[in-house]
């Protein structure tokens, strides 16, 4: 075994984060990666499957082991890392997700992919996660074109409530650097002018053809979101924060083989305020008509779920006013999105833009003070 790619923990050799996809799909590395959770496992052969190669690389594969597959280990797996040329420049974005699967996923109890390896290389700044292959097992990933009923949205909101409640004001997660707020990440990286130009191109191109006229104002969106970020930072210092998904649109969910809705894609997990997840999710998961007819009931359902987990939820009045903040967050994120199927961007800009108009959520003065 390559000693530079493993380290000893007790009597078990723990695999380091692989540098290449070839290494991640090697029987040698996988044997070492799996042994801490499945002692004695020996991977003899790896059968490659489909690969989705964007910034991150998602490679599905099947393992063949010496002897029987250990109980609890699926032979159908998927590795996610940043192995290609473009990905190597952005490896740091895998840090939050790797730590989430390694340290928080199981403890939170939230329904998500079951990982069998997750770690972050602090020198190479590379996060890699190996999970069960949910598609091979009969699950399916969702997107804006999927039909989601209000009842199914209620199911997903129960999972956000479980995540939030499990970390609500919990000092265990207060100082984890990988959970630092990243709400201003794009603003810092690109600057207001570049952000505004990006949103303007989306709003006034084919992707924005159904954004309401009163919302199709890129400078106003940038200003409102910047004001919201500043206020949230002050609010988190004096209120009970929780760990949030951070990018809670419908495309970051999947149905498992039982039909239950799960959360996925944790690159923006962070400490934050509950309403950012809830507003973004309600604003993206449903058609405009379904959202208008069910959003209050869904919000009350979320509050009831928090209470069922022992958290004292905000009042309905405060929660209703807070909802627009999460909707604004969703519109900002999809306003700057370009590297996604344009059909899906168009659907979500329509849904979120209409929700922002319905809630009058584009006024920066609404965000000058905490709730």
Coordinates of N, CA and C in Angstrom, one line a residue, residues 105-261:
X105 N -23.6 14.4 9.2 CA -24.8 13.8 8.6 C -25.5 12.8 9.5
X106 N -24.7 11.9 10.0 CA -25.3 10.8 10.8 C -25.9 11.4 12.1
X107 N -25.2 12.3 12.7 CA -25.7 12.8 14.0 C -27.0 13.7 13.8
X108 N -27.1 14.4 12.7 CA -28.3 15.2 12.5 C -29.5 14.3 12.2
X109 N -29.3 13.2 11.7 CA -30.5 12.3 11.4 C -31.2 12.7 10.1
X110 N -30.7 13.7 9.4 CA -31.3 14.1 8.1 C -31.2 13.0 7.1
X111 N -32.2 12.8 6.3 CA -32.2 11.9 5.2 C -31.3 12.4 4.1
X112 N -30.2 11.7 3.7 CA -29.3 12.1 2.7 C -28.6 10.9 2.2
X113 N -27.7 11.1 1.3 CA -26.9 9.9 0.8 C -26.1 9.3 2.0
X114 N -25.9 8.0 2.0 CA -25.2 7.3 3.0 C -23.7 7.2 2.5
X115 N -22.8 7.9 3.2 CA -21.4 7.9 2.8 C -20.7 6.7 3.5
X116 N -19.7 6.1 2.7 CA -18.9 5.1 3.3 C -17.4 5.6 3.4
X117 N -17.2 6.8 2.9 CA -15.9 7.5 3.0 C -16.1 8.9 2.8
X118 N -15.6 9.8 3.6 CA -15.6 11.2 3.4 C -14.5 11.9 4.2
X119 N -13.7 12.7 3.5 CA -12.6 13.4 4.1 C -12.1 14.5 3.3
X120 N -11.3 15.4 3.9 CA -10.8 16.6 3.2 C -9.3 16.6 3.5
X121 N -8.5 16.7 2.4 CA -7.0 16.8 2.5 C -6.7 18.3 2.7
X122 N -6.2 18.7 3.9 CA -5.9 20.1 4.2 C -4.7 20.6 3.4
X123 N -3.9 19.8 2.9 CA -2.7 20.3 2.1 C -3.1 20.5 0.7
X124 N -3.8 19.5 0.1 CA -4.2 19.6 -1.3 C -5.5 20.4 -1.4
X125 N -6.2 20.6 -0.3 CA -7.4 21.4 -0.3 C -8.5 20.6 -1.2
X126 N -8.6 19.3 -0.9 CA -9.4 18.5 -1.8 C -10.4 17.7 -0.9
X127 N -11.7 17.8 -1.2 CA -12.6 16.9 -0.5 C -13.2 15.9 -1.4
X128 N -13.3 14.7 -0.9 CA -13.8 13.5 -1.6 C -14.8 12.8 -0.8
X129 N -15.9 12.3 -1.4 CA -16.9 11.6 -0.7 C -17.3 10.4 -1.5
X130 N -17.4 9.2 -0.9 CA -17.9 8.0 -1.5 C -19.2 7.6 -0.9
X131 N -20.2 7.5 -1.7 CA -21.6 7.2 -1.1 C -22.1 6.0 -1.9
X132 N -23.2 5.5 -1.3 CA -24.0 4.5 -2.1 C -24.6 5.1 -3.3
X133 N -24.7 4.3 -4.4 CA -25.2 4.8 -5.7 C -26.7 4.7 -5.6
X134 N -27.3 5.8 -5.3 CA -28.8 5.8 -5.1 C -29.5 5.5 -6.4
X135 N -29.0 5.9 -7.5 CA -29.7 5.6 -8.8 C -29.7 4.1 -9.1
X136 N -28.5 3.5 -8.9 CA -28.5 2.0 -9.2 C -29.4 1.3 -8.2
X137 N -29.7 1.8 -7.1 CA -30.6 1.2 -6.1 C -32.0 1.5 -6.3
X138 N -32.3 2.3 -7.3 CA -33.7 2.7 -7.6 C -34.2 4.0 -7.3
X139 N -33.3 4.9 -6.8 CA -33.7 6.3 -6.5 C -33.6 7.2 -7.7
X140 N -34.0 8.4 -7.5 CA -33.9 9.3 -8.7 C -33.7 10.8 -8.1
X141 N -32.9 11.5 -8.8 CA -32.6 12.9 -8.5 C -33.7 13.8 -9.1
X142 N -34.0 14.9 -8.4 CA -35.1 15.8 -8.8 C -34.5 17.1 -9.3
X143 N -35.3 17.8 -10.1 CA -34.9 19.1 -10.5 C -36.2 20.0 -10.7
X144 N -36.0 21.2 -11.2 CA -37.2 22.1 -11.3 C -38.3 21.5 -12.2
X145 N -37.9 20.7 -13.1 CA -39.0 20.1 -14.0 C -39.7 18.9 -13.4
X146 N -39.3 18.5 -12.2 CA -40.0 17.4 -11.5 C -41.3 17.9 -10.9
X147 N -42.3 17.1 -10.9 CA -43.5 17.5 -10.3 C -43.5 17.2 -8.8
X148 N -43.6 18.3 -8.0 CA -43.5 18.2 -6.6 C -44.9 18.7 -6.0
X149 N -45.6 17.9 -5.3 CA -46.8 18.3 -4.7 C -46.5 19.0 -3.4
X150 N -47.5 19.8 -2.9 CA -47.3 20.4 -1.5 C -47.1 19.3 -0.4
X151 N -47.7 18.2 -0.5 CA -47.4 17.1 0.5 C -46.0 16.7 0.4
X152 N -45.4 16.5 -0.8 CA -44.0 16.1 -0.9 C -43.1 17.2 -0.4
X153 N -43.5 18.5 -0.6 CA -42.7 19.6 -0.1 C -42.7 19.6 1.4
X154 N -43.9 19.2 2.0 CA -44.0 19.2 3.4 C -43.0 18.1 4.0
X155 N -42.8 17.0 3.2 CA -41.9 16.0 3.6 C -40.5 16.5 3.6
X156 N -40.1 17.2 2.6 CA -38.7 17.8 2.5 C -38.5 18.8 3.6
X157 N -39.5 19.6 3.9 CA -39.4 20.6 4.9 C -39.2 20.0 6.3
X158 N -39.7 18.8 6.5 CA -39.5 18.1 7.7 C -38.0 17.7 7.9
X159 N -37.3 17.5 6.8 CA -35.9 17.1 6.8 C -35.1 18.4 7.1
X160 N -35.5 19.5 6.6 CA -34.8 20.8 6.9 C -35.0 21.0 8.4
X161 N -36.2 20.8 8.9 CA -36.4 21.0 10.3 C -35.6 20.1 11.2
X162 N -35.4 18.9 10.8 CA -34.6 17.9 11.5 C -33.1 18.4 11.6
X163 N -32.6 18.8 10.4 CA -31.2 19.4 10.4 C -31.1 20.6 11.3
X164 N -32.0 21.5 11.2 CA -32.0 22.8 11.9 C -32.1 22.5 13.4
X165 N -33.0 21.7 13.8 CA -33.3 21.4 15.2 C -32.1 20.7 15.9
X166 N -31.5 19.8 15.1 CA -30.3 19.0 15.7 C -29.1 19.9 16.0
X167 N -29.1 21.1 15.4 CA -27.9 22.0 15.6 C -28.3 23.3 16.1
X168 N -29.5 23.5 16.6 CA -30.1 24.8 17.0 C -29.3 25.4 18.1
X169 N -28.5 26.4 17.9 CA -27.8 27.1 18.9 C -26.8 26.2 19.6
X170 N -26.4 25.1 19.0 CA -25.5 24.0 19.6 C -24.1 24.5 19.6
X171 N -23.5 24.7 20.8 CA -22.1 25.2 20.8 C -21.1 24.2 20.1
X172 N -21.5 23.0 20.0 CA -20.6 22.0 19.3 C -20.2 22.5 17.9
X173 N -21.1 23.2 17.3 CA -20.9 23.6 15.9 C -20.5 25.0 15.7
X174 N -20.4 25.7 16.9 CA -20.2 27.2 16.8 C -18.8 27.6 16.3
X175 N -17.8 26.8 16.5 CA -16.5 27.2 16.1 C -15.9 26.4 14.9
X176 N -16.7 25.6 14.3 CA -16.2 24.8 13.2 C -15.9 25.7 12.0
X177 N -14.7 25.8 11.5 CA -14.4 26.7 10.5 C -15.1 26.4 9.2
X178 N -15.4 25.1 9.0 CA -16.0 24.7 7.7 C -17.5 25.1 7.7
X179 N -18.0 25.6 8.8 CA -19.4 26.0 8.9 C -19.5 27.5 9.0
X180 N -18.4 28.2 8.8 CA -18.5 29.7 8.7 C -19.5 30.2 7.7
X181 N -20.1 31.3 8.0 CA -21.1 31.8 7.0 C -20.4 32.1 5.7
X182 N -21.1 31.8 4.6 CA -20.6 32.0 3.3 C -21.7 32.8 2.5
X183 N -22.6 33.5 3.1 CA -23.6 34.2 2.4 C -23.1 35.2 1.4
X184 N -22.0 35.8 1.8 CA -21.4 36.9 1.0 C -20.3 36.3 0.1
X185 N -20.2 35.0 -0.1 CA -19.1 34.4 -0.8 C -19.0 34.9 -2.2
X186 N -20.1 34.9 -3.0 CA -20.1 35.4 -4.4 C -19.8 36.9 -4.5
X187 N -20.4 37.6 -3.6 CA -20.1 39.1 -3.6 C -18.7 39.4 -3.4
X188 N -18.0 38.7 -2.4 CA -16.6 38.9 -2.2 C -15.8 38.5 -3.4
X189 N -16.1 37.3 -4.0 CA -15.3 36.7 -5.0 C -15.4 37.6 -6.3
X190 N -16.6 38.1 -6.7 CA -16.7 38.7 -8.0 C -16.9 40.2 -7.9
X191 N -17.4 40.7 -6.7 CA -17.7 42.1 -6.6 C -19.1 42.5 -7.1
X192 N -19.7 43.6 -6.6 CA -21.0 44.0 -6.9 C -21.3 44.2 -8.4
X193 N -20.3 44.8 -9.1 CA -20.5 45.2 -10.5 C -20.6 43.9 -11.4
X194 N -19.7 42.9 -11.1 CA -19.8 41.7 -11.9 C -21.0 40.9 -11.6
X195 N -21.4 40.9 -10.3 CA -22.6 40.2 -9.9 C -23.8 40.7 -10.6
X196 N -23.9 42.1 -10.6 CA -25.0 42.7 -11.1 C -25.1 42.5 -12.6
X197 N -24.0 42.5 -13.3 CA -24.0 42.2 -14.8 C -24.4 40.8 -15.1
X198 N -24.0 39.9 -14.2 CA -24.4 38.5 -14.4 C -25.9 38.3 -14.2
X199 N -26.5 38.9 -13.2 CA -27.9 38.8 -13.0 C -28.7 39.5 -14.1
X200 N -28.2 40.7 -14.5 CA -28.8 41.4 -15.6 C -28.9 40.6 -16.9
X201 N -27.8 39.9 -17.2 CA -27.8 39.0 -18.4 C -28.8 37.9 -18.3
X202 N -29.0 37.4 -17.1 CA -30.0 36.3 -16.9 C -31.4 36.9 -17.0
X203 N -31.6 38.0 -16.3 CA -33.0 38.6 -16.3 C -33.4 39.0 -17.7
X204 N -32.5 39.5 -18.5 CA -32.9 40.1 -19.8 C -32.6 39.2 -21.0
X205 N -32.2 38.0 -20.7 CA -32.1 37.0 -21.8 C -33.2 36.0 -21.7
X206 N -33.1 34.9 -22.5 CA -34.1 33.9 -22.5 C -34.4 33.3 -21.1
X207 N -33.5 33.2 -20.2 CA -33.7 32.6 -18.9 C -34.7 33.5 -18.1
X208 N -34.8 34.8 -18.3 CA -35.6 35.7 -17.5 C -36.9 36.1 -18.2
X209 N -37.3 35.4 -19.2 CA -38.5 35.8 -19.9 C -39.8 35.8 -19.1
X210 N -39.8 35.1 -18.0 CA -41.0 35.1 -17.2 C -40.8 35.7 -15.8
X211 N -39.7 36.4 -15.6 CA -39.5 37.1 -14.4 C -40.4 38.4 -14.4
X212 N -41.2 38.6 -13.4 CA -42.1 39.8 -13.4 C -41.3 41.1 -13.6
X213 N -41.9 42.0 -14.4 CA -41.2 43.3 -14.7 C -40.7 44.0 -13.5
X214 N -41.5 44.0 -12.4 CA -41.2 44.8 -11.2 C -40.0 44.2 -10.4
X215 N -39.7 42.9 -10.8 CA -38.5 42.3 -10.1 C -37.3 42.2 -11.0
X216 N -37.4 42.4 -12.3 CA -36.3 42.3 -13.2 C -35.4 43.5 -13.2
X217 N -34.8 43.7 -12.0 CA -33.9 44.9 -11.7 C -32.7 44.4 -11.0
X218 N -31.6 44.1 -11.8 CA -30.4 43.5 -11.2 C -29.8 44.3 -10.2
X219 N -29.6 45.7 -10.4 CA -29.0 46.4 -9.3 C -29.8 46.4 -8.0
X220 N -31.1 46.4 -8.1 CA -31.9 46.4 -6.9 C -31.8 45.1 -6.2
X221 N -31.7 43.9 -6.9 CA -31.5 42.6 -6.3 C -30.2 42.6 -5.6
X222 N -29.1 43.0 -6.2 CA -27.8 43.0 -5.6 C -27.8 43.8 -4.3
X223 N -28.4 45.0 -4.4 CA -28.5 45.9 -3.2 C -29.3 45.3 -2.1
X224 N -30.4 44.7 -2.4 CA -31.3 44.1 -1.4 C -30.6 42.9 -0.8
X225 N -29.9 42.1 -1.6 CA -29.2 40.9 -1.0 C -28.0 41.3 -0.1
X226 N -27.3 42.3 -0.6 CA -26.2 42.8 0.2 C -26.6 43.3 1.6
X227 N -27.8 44.0 1.6 CA -28.4 44.5 2.8 C -28.8 43.4 3.7
X228 N -29.4 42.4 3.1 CA -29.8 41.2 3.9 C -28.6 40.5 4.5
X229 N -27.5 40.3 3.8 CA -26.3 39.6 4.3 C -25.8 40.4 5.6
X230 N -25.7 41.7 5.5 CA -25.2 42.5 6.6 C -26.1 42.3 7.8
X231 N -27.4 42.3 7.6 CA -28.3 42.2 8.7 C -28.3 40.8 9.3
X232 N -28.2 39.8 8.5 CA -28.1 38.4 9.0 C -26.9 38.2 9.9
X233 N -25.8 38.8 9.5 CA -24.6 38.6 10.3 C -24.8 39.2 11.7
X234 N -25.5 40.3 11.8 CA -25.8 40.9 13.1 C -26.8 40.0 13.8
X235 N -27.8 39.5 13.1 CA -28.8 38.7 13.7 C -28.2 37.4 14.3
X236 N -27.3 36.7 13.6 CA -26.7 35.5 14.0 C -25.9 35.7 15.3
X237 N -25.4 36.9 15.5 CA -24.6 37.2 16.7 C -25.5 37.3 18.0
X238 N -26.8 37.5 17.8 CA -27.7 37.8 18.9 C -28.8 36.8 19.0
X239 N -28.9 35.9 18.0 CA -30.1 35.0 17.9 C -29.6 33.5 17.9
X240 N -30.5 32.6 18.0 CA -30.1 31.2 17.9 C -30.0 30.8 16.4
X241 N -28.8 30.6 16.0 CA -28.6 30.1 14.6 C -28.7 28.6 14.6
X242 N -28.6 28.1 13.4 CA -28.5 26.6 13.3 C -27.7 26.3 12.1
X243 N -27.4 25.1 11.8 CA -26.7 24.7 10.6 C -27.7 24.6 9.5
X244 N -27.5 25.3 8.4 CA -28.4 25.2 7.3 C -27.7 24.6 6.1
X245 N -28.6 24.1 5.2 CA -28.1 23.5 3.9 C -27.4 24.5 3.1
X246 N -28.0 25.7 3.0 CA -27.4 26.8 2.3 C -27.7 27.0 0.8
X247 N -28.2 25.9 0.2 CA -28.6 25.9 -1.2 C -29.8 25.0 -1.4
X248 N -30.9 25.4 -0.8 CA -32.0 24.5 -0.6 C -33.0 24.4 -1.7
X249 N -32.5 24.6 -3.0 CA -33.5 24.5 -4.1 C -33.8 23.0 -4.3
X250 N -34.9 22.9 -5.1 CA -35.4 21.5 -5.3 C -34.5 20.6 -6.1
X251 N -33.5 21.1 -6.8 CA -32.6 20.3 -7.5 C -31.6 19.7 -6.6
X252 N -31.5 20.1 -5.4 CA -30.6 19.4 -4.4 C -31.4 18.4 -3.5
X253 N -32.3 17.7 -4.2 CA -33.0 16.6 -3.5 C -33.1 15.4 -4.3
X254 N -33.4 14.3 -3.7 CA -33.6 13.1 -4.5 C -34.7 12.2 -3.8
X255 N -35.3 11.3 -4.5 CA -36.2 10.4 -4.0 C -35.4 9.1 -3.8
X256 N -35.5 8.5 -2.6 CA -34.8 7.2 -2.4 C -35.8 6.1 -2.9
X257 N -35.3 4.9 -2.9 CA -36.1 3.8 -3.4 C -37.5 3.6 -2.7
X258 N -37.6 4.1 -1.5 CA -38.9 4.0 -0.8 C -39.9 5.1 -1.2
X259 N -39.3 6.1 -1.9 CA -40.2 7.3 -2.3 C -40.0 8.5 -1.4
X260 N -39.2 8.3 -0.4 CA -39.0 9.5 0.6 C -38.0 10.5 0.0
X261 N -38.3 11.7 0.3 CA -37.4 12.8 -0.3 C -36.2 13.0 0.6

